[in-house]
Short mmCIF file of C-alpha atoms (C1' of nucleotides) in Angstrom, two decimals:
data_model
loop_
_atom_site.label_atom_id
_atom_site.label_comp_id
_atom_site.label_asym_id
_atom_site.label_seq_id
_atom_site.Cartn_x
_atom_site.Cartn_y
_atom_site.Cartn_z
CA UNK T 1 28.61 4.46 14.56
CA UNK T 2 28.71 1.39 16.40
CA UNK T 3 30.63 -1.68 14.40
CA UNK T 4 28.19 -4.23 13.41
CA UNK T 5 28.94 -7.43 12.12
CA UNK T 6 26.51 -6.85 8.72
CA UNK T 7 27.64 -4.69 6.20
CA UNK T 8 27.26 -6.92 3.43
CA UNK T 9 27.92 -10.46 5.52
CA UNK T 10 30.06 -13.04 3.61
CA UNK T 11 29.77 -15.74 6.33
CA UNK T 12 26.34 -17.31 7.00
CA UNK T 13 25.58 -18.59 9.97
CA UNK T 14 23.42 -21.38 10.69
CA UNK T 15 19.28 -21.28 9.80
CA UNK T 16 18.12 -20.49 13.01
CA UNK T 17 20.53 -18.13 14.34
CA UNK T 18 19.23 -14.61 15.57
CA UNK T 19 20.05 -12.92 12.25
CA UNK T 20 17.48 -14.98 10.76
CA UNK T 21 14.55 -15.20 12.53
CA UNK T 22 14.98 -11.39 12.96
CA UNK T 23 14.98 -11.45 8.92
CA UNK T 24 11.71 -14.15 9.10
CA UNK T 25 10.34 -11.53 11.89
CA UNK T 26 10.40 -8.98 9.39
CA UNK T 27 9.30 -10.61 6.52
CA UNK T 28 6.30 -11.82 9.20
CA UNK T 29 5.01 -8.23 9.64
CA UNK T 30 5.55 -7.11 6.20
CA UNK T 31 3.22 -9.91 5.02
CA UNK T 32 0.74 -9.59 8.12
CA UNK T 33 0.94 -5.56 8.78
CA UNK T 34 2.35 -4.12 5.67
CA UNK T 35 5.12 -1.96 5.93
CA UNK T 36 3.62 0.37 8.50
CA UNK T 37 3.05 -3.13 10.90
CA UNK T 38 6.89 -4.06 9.97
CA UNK T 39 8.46 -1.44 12.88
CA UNK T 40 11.58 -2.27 14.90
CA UNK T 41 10.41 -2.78 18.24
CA UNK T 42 7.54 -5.11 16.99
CA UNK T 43 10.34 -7.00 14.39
CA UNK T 44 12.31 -7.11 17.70
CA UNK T 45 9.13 -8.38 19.89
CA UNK T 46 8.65 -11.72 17.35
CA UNK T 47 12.20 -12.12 16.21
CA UNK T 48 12.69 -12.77 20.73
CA UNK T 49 15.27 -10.19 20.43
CA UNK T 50 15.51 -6.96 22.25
CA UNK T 51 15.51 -3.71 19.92
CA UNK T 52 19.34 -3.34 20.82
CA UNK T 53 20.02 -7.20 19.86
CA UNK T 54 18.50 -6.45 16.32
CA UNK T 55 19.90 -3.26 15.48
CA UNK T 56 23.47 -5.09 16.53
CA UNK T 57 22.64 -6.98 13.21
CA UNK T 58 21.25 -4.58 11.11
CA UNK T 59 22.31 -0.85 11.61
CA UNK T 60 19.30 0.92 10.68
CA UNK T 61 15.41 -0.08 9.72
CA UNK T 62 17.20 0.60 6.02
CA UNK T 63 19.72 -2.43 6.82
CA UNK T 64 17.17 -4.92 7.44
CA UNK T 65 15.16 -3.85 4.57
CA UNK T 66 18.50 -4.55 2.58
CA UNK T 67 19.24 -7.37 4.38
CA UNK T 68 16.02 -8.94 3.53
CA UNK T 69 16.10 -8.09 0.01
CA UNK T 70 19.24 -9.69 -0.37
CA UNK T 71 18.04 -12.97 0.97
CA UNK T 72 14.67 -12.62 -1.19
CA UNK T 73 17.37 -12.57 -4.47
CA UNK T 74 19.38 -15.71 -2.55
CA UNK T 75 16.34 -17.49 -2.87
CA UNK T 76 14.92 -16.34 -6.18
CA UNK T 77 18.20 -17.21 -7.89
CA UNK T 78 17.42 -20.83 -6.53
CA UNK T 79 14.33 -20.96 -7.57
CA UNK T 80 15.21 -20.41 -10.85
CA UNK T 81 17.42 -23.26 -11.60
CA UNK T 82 15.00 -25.08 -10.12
CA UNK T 83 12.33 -24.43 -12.42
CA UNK T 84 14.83 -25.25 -15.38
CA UNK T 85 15.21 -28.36 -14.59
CA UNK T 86 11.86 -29.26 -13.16
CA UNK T 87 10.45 -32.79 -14.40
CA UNK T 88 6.48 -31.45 -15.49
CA UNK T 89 8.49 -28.95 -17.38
CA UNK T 90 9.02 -25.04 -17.15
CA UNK T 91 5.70 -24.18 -18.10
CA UNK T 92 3.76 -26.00 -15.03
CA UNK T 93 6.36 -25.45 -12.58
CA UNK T 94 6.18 -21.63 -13.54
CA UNK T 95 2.39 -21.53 -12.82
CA UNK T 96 1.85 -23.51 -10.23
CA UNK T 97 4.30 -21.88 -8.01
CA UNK T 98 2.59 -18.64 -8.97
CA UNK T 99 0.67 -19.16 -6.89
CA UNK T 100 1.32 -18.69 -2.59
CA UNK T 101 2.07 -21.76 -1.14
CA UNK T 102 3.56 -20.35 0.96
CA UNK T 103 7.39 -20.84 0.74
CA UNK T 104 10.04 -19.00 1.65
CA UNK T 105 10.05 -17.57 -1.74
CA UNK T 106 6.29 -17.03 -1.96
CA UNK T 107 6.96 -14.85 1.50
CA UNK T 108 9.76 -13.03 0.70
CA UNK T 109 8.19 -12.13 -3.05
CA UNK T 110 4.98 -10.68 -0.99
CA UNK T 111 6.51 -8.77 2.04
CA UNK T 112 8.98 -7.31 -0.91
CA UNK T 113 5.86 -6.50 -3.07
CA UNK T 114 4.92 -4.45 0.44
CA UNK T 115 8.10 -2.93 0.19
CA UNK T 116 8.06 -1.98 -3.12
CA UNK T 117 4.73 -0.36 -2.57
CA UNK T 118 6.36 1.96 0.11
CA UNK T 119 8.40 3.37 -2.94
CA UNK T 120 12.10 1.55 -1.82
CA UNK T 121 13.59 1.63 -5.03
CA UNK T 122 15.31 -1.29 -4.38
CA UNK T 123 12.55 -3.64 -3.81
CA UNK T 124 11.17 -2.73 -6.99
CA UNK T 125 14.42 -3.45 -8.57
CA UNK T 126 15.14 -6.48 -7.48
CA UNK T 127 11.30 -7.56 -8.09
CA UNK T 128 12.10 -6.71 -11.85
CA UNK T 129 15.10 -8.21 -11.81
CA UNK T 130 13.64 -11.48 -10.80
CA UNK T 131 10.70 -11.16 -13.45
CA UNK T 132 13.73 -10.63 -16.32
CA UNK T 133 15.35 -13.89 -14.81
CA UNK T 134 12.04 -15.16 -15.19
CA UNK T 135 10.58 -13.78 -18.38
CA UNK T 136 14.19 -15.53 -20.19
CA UNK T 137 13.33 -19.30 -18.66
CA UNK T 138 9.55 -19.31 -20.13
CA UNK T 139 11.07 -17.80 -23.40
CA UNK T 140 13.77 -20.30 -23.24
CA UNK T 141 11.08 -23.13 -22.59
CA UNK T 142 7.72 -22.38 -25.14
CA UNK T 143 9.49 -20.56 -28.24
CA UNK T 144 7.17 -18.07 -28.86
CA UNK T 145 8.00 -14.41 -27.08
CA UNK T 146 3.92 -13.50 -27.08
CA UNK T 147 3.20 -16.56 -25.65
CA UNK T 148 6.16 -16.51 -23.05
CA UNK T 149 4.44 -12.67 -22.13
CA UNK T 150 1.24 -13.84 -22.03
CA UNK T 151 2.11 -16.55 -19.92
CA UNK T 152 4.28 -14.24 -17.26
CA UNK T 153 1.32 -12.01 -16.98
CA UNK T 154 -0.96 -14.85 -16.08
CA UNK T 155 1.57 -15.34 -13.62
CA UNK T 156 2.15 -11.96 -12.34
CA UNK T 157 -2.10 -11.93 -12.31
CA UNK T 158 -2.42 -15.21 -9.88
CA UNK T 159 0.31 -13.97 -7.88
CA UNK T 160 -1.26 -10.91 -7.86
CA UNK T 161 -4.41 -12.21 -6.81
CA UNK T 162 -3.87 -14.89 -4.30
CA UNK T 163 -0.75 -13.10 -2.58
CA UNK T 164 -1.55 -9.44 -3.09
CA UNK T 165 -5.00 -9.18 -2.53
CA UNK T 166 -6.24 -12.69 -1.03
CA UNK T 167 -6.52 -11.62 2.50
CA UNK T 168 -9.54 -9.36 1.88
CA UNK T 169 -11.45 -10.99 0.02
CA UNK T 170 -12.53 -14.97 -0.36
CA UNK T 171 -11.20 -16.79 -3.21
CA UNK T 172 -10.68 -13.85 -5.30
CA UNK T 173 -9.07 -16.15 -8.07
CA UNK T 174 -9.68 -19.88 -8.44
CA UNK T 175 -6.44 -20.89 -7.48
CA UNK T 176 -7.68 -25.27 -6.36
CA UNK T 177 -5.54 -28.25 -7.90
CA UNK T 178 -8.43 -28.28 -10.56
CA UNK T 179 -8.63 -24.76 -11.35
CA UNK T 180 -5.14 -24.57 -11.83
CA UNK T 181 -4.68 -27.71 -13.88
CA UNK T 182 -6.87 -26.15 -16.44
CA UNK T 183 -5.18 -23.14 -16.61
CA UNK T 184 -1.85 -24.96 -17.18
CA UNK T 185 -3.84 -26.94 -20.19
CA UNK T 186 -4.74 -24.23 -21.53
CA UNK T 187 -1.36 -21.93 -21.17
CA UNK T 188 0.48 -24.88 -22.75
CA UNK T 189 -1.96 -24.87 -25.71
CA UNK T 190 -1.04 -21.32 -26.14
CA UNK T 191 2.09 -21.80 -26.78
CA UNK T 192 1.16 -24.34 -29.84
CA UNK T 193 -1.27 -22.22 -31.47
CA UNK T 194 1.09 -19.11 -31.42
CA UNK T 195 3.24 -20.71 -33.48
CA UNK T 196 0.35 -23.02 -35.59
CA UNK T 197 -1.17 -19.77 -36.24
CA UNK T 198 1.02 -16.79 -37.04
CA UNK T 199 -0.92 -14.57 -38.60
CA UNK T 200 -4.93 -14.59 -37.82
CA UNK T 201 -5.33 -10.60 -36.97
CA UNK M 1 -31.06 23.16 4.13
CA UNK M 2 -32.13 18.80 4.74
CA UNK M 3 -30.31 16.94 7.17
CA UNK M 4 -30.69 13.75 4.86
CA UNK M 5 -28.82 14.08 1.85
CA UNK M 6 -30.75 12.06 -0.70
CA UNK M 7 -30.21 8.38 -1.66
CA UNK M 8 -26.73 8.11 -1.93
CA UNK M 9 -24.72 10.53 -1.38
CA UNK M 10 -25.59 12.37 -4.83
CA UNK M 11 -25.11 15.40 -3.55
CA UNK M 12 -22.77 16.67 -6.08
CA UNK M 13 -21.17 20.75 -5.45
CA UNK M 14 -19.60 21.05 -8.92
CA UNK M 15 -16.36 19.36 -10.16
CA UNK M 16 -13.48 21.41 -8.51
CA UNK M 17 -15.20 21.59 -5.02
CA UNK M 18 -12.81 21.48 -2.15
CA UNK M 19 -14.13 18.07 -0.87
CA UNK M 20 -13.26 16.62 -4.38
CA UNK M 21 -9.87 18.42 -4.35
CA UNK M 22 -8.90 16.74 -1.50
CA UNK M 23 -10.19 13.75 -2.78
CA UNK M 24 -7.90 13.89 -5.71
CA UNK M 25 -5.09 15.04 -4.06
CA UNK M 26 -5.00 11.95 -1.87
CA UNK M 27 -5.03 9.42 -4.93
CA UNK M 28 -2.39 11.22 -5.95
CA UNK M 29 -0.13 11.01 -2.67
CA UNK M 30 -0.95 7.46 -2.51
CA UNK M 31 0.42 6.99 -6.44
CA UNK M 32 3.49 8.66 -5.81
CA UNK M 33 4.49 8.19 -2.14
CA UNK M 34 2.53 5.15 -1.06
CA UNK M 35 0.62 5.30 1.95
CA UNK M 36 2.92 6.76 4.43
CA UNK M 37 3.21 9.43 2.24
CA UNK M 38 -0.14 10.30 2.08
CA UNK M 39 -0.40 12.07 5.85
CA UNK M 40 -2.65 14.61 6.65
CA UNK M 41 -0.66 16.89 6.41
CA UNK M 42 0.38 16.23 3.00
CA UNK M 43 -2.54 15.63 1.34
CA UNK M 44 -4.55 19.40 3.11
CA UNK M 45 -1.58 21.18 1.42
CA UNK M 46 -1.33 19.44 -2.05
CA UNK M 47 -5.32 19.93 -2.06
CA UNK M 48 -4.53 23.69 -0.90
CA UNK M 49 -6.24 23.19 2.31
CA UNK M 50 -5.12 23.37 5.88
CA UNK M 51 -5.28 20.39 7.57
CA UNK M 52 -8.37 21.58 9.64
CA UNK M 53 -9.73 22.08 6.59
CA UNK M 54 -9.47 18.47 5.37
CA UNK M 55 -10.69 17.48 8.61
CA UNK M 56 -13.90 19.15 8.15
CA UNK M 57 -15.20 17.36 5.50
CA UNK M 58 -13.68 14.30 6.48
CA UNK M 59 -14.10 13.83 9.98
CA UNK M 60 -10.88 11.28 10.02
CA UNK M 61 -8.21 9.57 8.02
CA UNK M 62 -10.27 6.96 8.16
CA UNK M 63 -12.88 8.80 6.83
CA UNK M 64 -11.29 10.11 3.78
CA UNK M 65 -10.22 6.75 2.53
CA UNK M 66 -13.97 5.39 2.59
CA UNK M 67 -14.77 8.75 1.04
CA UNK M 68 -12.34 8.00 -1.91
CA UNK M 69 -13.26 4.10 -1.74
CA UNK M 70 -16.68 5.28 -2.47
CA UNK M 71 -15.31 6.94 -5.23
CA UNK M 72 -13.45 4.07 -6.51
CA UNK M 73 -16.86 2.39 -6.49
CA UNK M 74 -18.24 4.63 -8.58
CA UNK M 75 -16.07 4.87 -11.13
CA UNK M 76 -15.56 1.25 -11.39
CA UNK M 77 -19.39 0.81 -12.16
CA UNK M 78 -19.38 2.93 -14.98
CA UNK M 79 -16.69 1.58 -16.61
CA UNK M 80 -18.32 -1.53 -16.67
CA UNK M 81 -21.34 -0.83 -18.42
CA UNK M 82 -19.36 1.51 -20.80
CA UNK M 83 -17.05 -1.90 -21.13
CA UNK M 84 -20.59 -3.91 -22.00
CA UNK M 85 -21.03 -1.83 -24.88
CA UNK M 86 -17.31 -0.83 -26.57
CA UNK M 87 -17.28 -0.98 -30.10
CA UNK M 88 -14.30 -2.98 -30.77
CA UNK M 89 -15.56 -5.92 -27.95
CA UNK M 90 -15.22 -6.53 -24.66
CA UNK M 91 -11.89 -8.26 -24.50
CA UNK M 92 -9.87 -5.77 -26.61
CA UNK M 93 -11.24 -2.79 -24.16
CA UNK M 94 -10.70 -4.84 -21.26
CA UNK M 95 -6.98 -5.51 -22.20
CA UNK M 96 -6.54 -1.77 -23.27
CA UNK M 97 -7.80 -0.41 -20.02
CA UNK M 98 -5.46 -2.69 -17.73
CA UNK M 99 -3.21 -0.79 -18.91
CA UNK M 100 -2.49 2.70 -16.75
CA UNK M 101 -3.56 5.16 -19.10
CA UNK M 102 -3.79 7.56 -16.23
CA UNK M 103 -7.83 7.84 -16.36
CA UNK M 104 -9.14 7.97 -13.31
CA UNK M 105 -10.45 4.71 -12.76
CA UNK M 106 -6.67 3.93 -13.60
CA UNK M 107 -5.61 6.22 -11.04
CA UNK M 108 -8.27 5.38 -8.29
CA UNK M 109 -7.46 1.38 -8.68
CA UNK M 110 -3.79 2.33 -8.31
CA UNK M 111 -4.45 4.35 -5.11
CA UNK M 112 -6.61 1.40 -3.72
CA UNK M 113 -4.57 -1.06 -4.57
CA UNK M 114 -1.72 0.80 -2.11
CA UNK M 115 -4.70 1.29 0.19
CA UNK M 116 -5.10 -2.91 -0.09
CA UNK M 117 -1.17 -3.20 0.53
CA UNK M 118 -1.54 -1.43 3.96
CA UNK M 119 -4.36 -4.15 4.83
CA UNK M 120 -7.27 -2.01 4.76
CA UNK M 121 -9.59 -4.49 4.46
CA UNK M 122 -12.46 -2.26 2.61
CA UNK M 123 -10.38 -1.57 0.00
CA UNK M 124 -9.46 -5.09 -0.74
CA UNK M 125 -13.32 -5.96 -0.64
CA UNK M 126 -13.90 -3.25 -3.30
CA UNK M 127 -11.26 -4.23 -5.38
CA UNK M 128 -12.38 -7.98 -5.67
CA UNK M 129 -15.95 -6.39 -5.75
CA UNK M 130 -14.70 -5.20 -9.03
CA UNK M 131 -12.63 -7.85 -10.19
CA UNK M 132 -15.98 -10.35 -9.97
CA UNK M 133 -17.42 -7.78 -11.82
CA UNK M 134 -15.29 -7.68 -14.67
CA UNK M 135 -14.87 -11.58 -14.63
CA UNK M 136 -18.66 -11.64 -15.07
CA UNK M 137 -18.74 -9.84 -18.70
CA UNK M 138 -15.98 -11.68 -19.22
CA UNK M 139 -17.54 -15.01 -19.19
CA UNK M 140 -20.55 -13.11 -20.90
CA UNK M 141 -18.50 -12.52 -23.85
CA UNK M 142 -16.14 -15.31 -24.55
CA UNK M 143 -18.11 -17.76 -23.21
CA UNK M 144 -15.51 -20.39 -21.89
CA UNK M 145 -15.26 -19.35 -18.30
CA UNK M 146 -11.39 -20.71 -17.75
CA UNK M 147 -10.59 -18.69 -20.92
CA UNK M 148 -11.86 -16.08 -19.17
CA UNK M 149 -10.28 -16.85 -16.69
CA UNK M 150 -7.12 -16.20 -17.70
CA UNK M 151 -8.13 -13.40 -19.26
CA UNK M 152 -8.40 -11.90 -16.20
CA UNK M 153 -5.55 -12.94 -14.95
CA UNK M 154 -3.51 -11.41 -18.01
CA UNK M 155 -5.60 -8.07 -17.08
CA UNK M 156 -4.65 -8.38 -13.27
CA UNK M 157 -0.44 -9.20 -14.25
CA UNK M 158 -0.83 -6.08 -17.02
CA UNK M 159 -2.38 -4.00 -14.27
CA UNK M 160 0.46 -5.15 -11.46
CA UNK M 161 3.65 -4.66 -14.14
CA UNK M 162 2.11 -0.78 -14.84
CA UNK M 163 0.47 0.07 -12.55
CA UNK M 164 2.36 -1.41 -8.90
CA UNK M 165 5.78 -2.30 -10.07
CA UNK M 166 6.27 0.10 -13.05
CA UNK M 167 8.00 2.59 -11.19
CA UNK M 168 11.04 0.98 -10.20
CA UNK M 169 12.14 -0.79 -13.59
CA UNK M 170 12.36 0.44 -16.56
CA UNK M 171 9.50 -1.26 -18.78
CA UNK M 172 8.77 -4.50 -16.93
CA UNK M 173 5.88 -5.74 -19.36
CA UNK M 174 6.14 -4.75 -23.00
CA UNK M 175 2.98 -1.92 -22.99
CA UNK M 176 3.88 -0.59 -26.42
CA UNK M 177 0.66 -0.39 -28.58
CA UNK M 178 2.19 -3.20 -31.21
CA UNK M 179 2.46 -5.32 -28.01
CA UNK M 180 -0.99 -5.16 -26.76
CA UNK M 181 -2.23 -6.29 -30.36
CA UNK M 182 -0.48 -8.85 -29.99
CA UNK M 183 -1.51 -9.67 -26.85
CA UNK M 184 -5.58 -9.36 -27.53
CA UNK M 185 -5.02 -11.03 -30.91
CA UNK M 186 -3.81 -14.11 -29.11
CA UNK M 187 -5.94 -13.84 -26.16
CA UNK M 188 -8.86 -13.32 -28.62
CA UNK M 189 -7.68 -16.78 -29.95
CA UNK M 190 -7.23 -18.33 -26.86
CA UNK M 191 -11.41 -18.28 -26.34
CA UNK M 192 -11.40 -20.55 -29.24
CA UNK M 193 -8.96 -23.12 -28.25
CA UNK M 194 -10.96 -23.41 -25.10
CA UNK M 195 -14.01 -24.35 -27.49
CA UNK M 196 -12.06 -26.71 -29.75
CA UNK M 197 -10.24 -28.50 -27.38
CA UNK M 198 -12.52 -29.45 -24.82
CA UNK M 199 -10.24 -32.72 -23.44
CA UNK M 200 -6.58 -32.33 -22.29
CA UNK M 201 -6.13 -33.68 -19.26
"C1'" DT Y 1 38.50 -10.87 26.63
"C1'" DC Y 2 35.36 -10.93 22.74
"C1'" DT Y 3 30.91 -11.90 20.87
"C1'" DA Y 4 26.31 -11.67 21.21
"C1'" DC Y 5 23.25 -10.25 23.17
"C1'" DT Y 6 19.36 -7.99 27.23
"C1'" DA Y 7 17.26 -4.11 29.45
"C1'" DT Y 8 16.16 0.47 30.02
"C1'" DA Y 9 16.15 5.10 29.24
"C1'" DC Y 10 16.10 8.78 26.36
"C1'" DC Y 11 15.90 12.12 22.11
"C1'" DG Y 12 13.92 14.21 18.02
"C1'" DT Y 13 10.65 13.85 14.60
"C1'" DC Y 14 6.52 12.75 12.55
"C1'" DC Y 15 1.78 12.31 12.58
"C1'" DA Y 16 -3.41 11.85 13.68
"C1'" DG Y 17 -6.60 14.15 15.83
"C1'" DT Y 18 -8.35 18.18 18.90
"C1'" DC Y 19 -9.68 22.69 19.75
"C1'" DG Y 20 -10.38 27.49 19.78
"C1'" DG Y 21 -10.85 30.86 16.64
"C1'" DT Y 22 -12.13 33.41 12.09
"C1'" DA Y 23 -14.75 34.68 7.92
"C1'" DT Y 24 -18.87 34.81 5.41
"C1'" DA Y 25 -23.53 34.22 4.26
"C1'" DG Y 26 -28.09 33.77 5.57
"C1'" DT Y 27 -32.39 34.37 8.57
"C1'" DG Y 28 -35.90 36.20 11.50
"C1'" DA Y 29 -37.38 39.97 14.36
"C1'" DA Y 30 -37.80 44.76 15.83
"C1'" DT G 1 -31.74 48.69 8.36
"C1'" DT G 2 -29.77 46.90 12.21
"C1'" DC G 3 -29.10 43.31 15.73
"C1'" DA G 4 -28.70 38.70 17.25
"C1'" DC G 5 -27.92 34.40 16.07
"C1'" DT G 6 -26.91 30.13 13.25
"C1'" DA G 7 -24.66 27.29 9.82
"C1'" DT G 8 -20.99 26.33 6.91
"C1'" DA G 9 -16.31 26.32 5.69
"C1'" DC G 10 -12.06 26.72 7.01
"C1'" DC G 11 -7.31 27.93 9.70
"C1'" DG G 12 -3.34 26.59 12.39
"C1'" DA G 13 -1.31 25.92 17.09
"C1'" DC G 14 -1.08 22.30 19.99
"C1'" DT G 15 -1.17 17.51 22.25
"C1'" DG G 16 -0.02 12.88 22.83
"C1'" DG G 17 1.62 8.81 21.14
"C1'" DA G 18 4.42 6.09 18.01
"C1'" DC G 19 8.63 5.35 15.93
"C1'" DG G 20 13.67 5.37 14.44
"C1'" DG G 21 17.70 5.67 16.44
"C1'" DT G 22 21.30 6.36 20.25
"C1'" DA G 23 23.38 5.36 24.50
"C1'" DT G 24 24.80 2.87 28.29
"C1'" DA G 25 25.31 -0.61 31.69
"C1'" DG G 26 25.12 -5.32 32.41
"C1'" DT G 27 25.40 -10.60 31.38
"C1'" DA G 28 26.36 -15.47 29.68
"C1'" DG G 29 29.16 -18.37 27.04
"C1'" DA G 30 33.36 -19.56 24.25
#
DNA sequence: TCTACTATACCGTCCAGTCGGTATAGTGAA
DNA sequence: TTCACTATACCGACTGGACGGTATAGTAGA
């Protein structure tokens, strides 16, 4: 085994250092390619690095994969306190960045939602993990547990749709300022009425 | 016998037919092992077929995924217009059934939705195909489209939590039976907030 | 000298697709 | 009834390329 500096790095070096544009690279391919797309020599190829120069950072295909994931719950874990403070409140934060705008975040949710597809474990887990972290804010923030579900799930369905699947297909959920303002309207509302209306089944 | 096979492709050799074996076996791979799992190889000897075999009635890999896209197609259109006319409404059987219950519709839109991961881009047509298609008696039955609207996109995060995550973590979206009443009682509600309430932003 | 690489070559494995062959059933003619 | 031939359905060895990973020699900067 050759000693790499990786294992599980406690010093981070500055943004644009090799490490992470190999780590962008990756996350580049999963996103564009899927997982099959995402190999070493063509991580290598757009990181600028030579195959030898990114498996000096990461040991294996396995230790970028890890190395990613651990950035994707760096950033997550931001994200999060983020959203509790966020001035339009929990609920409109939530949504609105449910949709891909394209951030960091919104990148490194989708190429792990690749990963996860390719059955690694630990994308899943994390991905769950992140929901939980999630699932407790929107709780936290409209009362109601229904609501808070039914609100995740709306969540999970525009992320779904306009990271998952968008590429294919145009538009496959309305996902403009407009479209989305009414959604929040109405998401909010659902909060009220689940606890205006307890019982009406 | 013909060298045109009539209108579509009805040519039907009963149920447990080698072609549809193989068929099968495929969705399957693609469930459990993603796409990389579902080689050639792997999918001639779950379907108890060599891989010349498979090859024969589908002339590629290629080939075989239309084949079972076709399928998907198929099965998709008759659950709609069983969906048009389900006893208990449209919105409680649409919220049951995005749920995976393991039918095969259930399994097929799992399968494709890997298919979709590993940007094939026929399989993400067909699976917005679909998804306009169930928006459409959607709107038909409750009416308000952005209620709708987000019933769909409650269907679509249901669909992702059981169906594309659900192996990794235990239980990411509550799927229980009590918890789906819940959920279609208040999305049954939420079609008549978007009547009474026509002014909130 | 150590770190952080580049460049190139190579190995073993996996995988899609090819190809030659086999088995069986049917068909028309003598 | 037998022969010649065709079509369909399938088998499995093999090929060639891609990919993960290893190895090694060399280089520029601190």
């Amino acid at each position: 085994m050759s000693s790499a500096p990786d294992v599980s790095d406690q010093r981070m070096p500055h943004r644009g250092s090799t490490r992470d544009r190999i780590l962008v690279a990756y996350e580049d391919l999963l996103i564009e390619s899927g997982e099959r797309g995402a190999t070493l020599d063509a991580v290598a190829a757009r990181a600028g690095v030579s195959k030898g120069g990114l498996l000096y950072h990461f040991g294996s295909k396995d230790g970028l994969a890890g190395g990613f994931l651990k950035r994707l719950r760096d950033l997550a874990e931001v994200d999060v306190s983020v959203m509790r403070s966020a001035p339009a409140g929990v609920v409109d934060y939530f949504i609105r960045t449910s949709v891909n705008a394209g951030t960091e975040l919104d990148r490194a949710l989708i190429a792990a939602a690749r990963l996860a597809q390719t059955s690694d474990p630990r994308a899943s887990e994390i991905l769950a993990a992140i929901r939980t972290l999630w699932l407790d804010v929107v709780i936290e923030a409209v009362g109601d547990p229904v609501a808070a579900r039914a609100i995740l799930l709306i969540s999970d369905g525009l992320y779904y749709n306009s990271a998952l699947m968008g590429m294919g297909a145009p538009d496959p959920a309305d996902v403009s300022d407009e479209g989305l303002q009414k959604l929040i309207d109405m998401v909010e509302r659902l909060s009220t009425i689940a606890h205006g209306d307890p019982d009406a089944g």
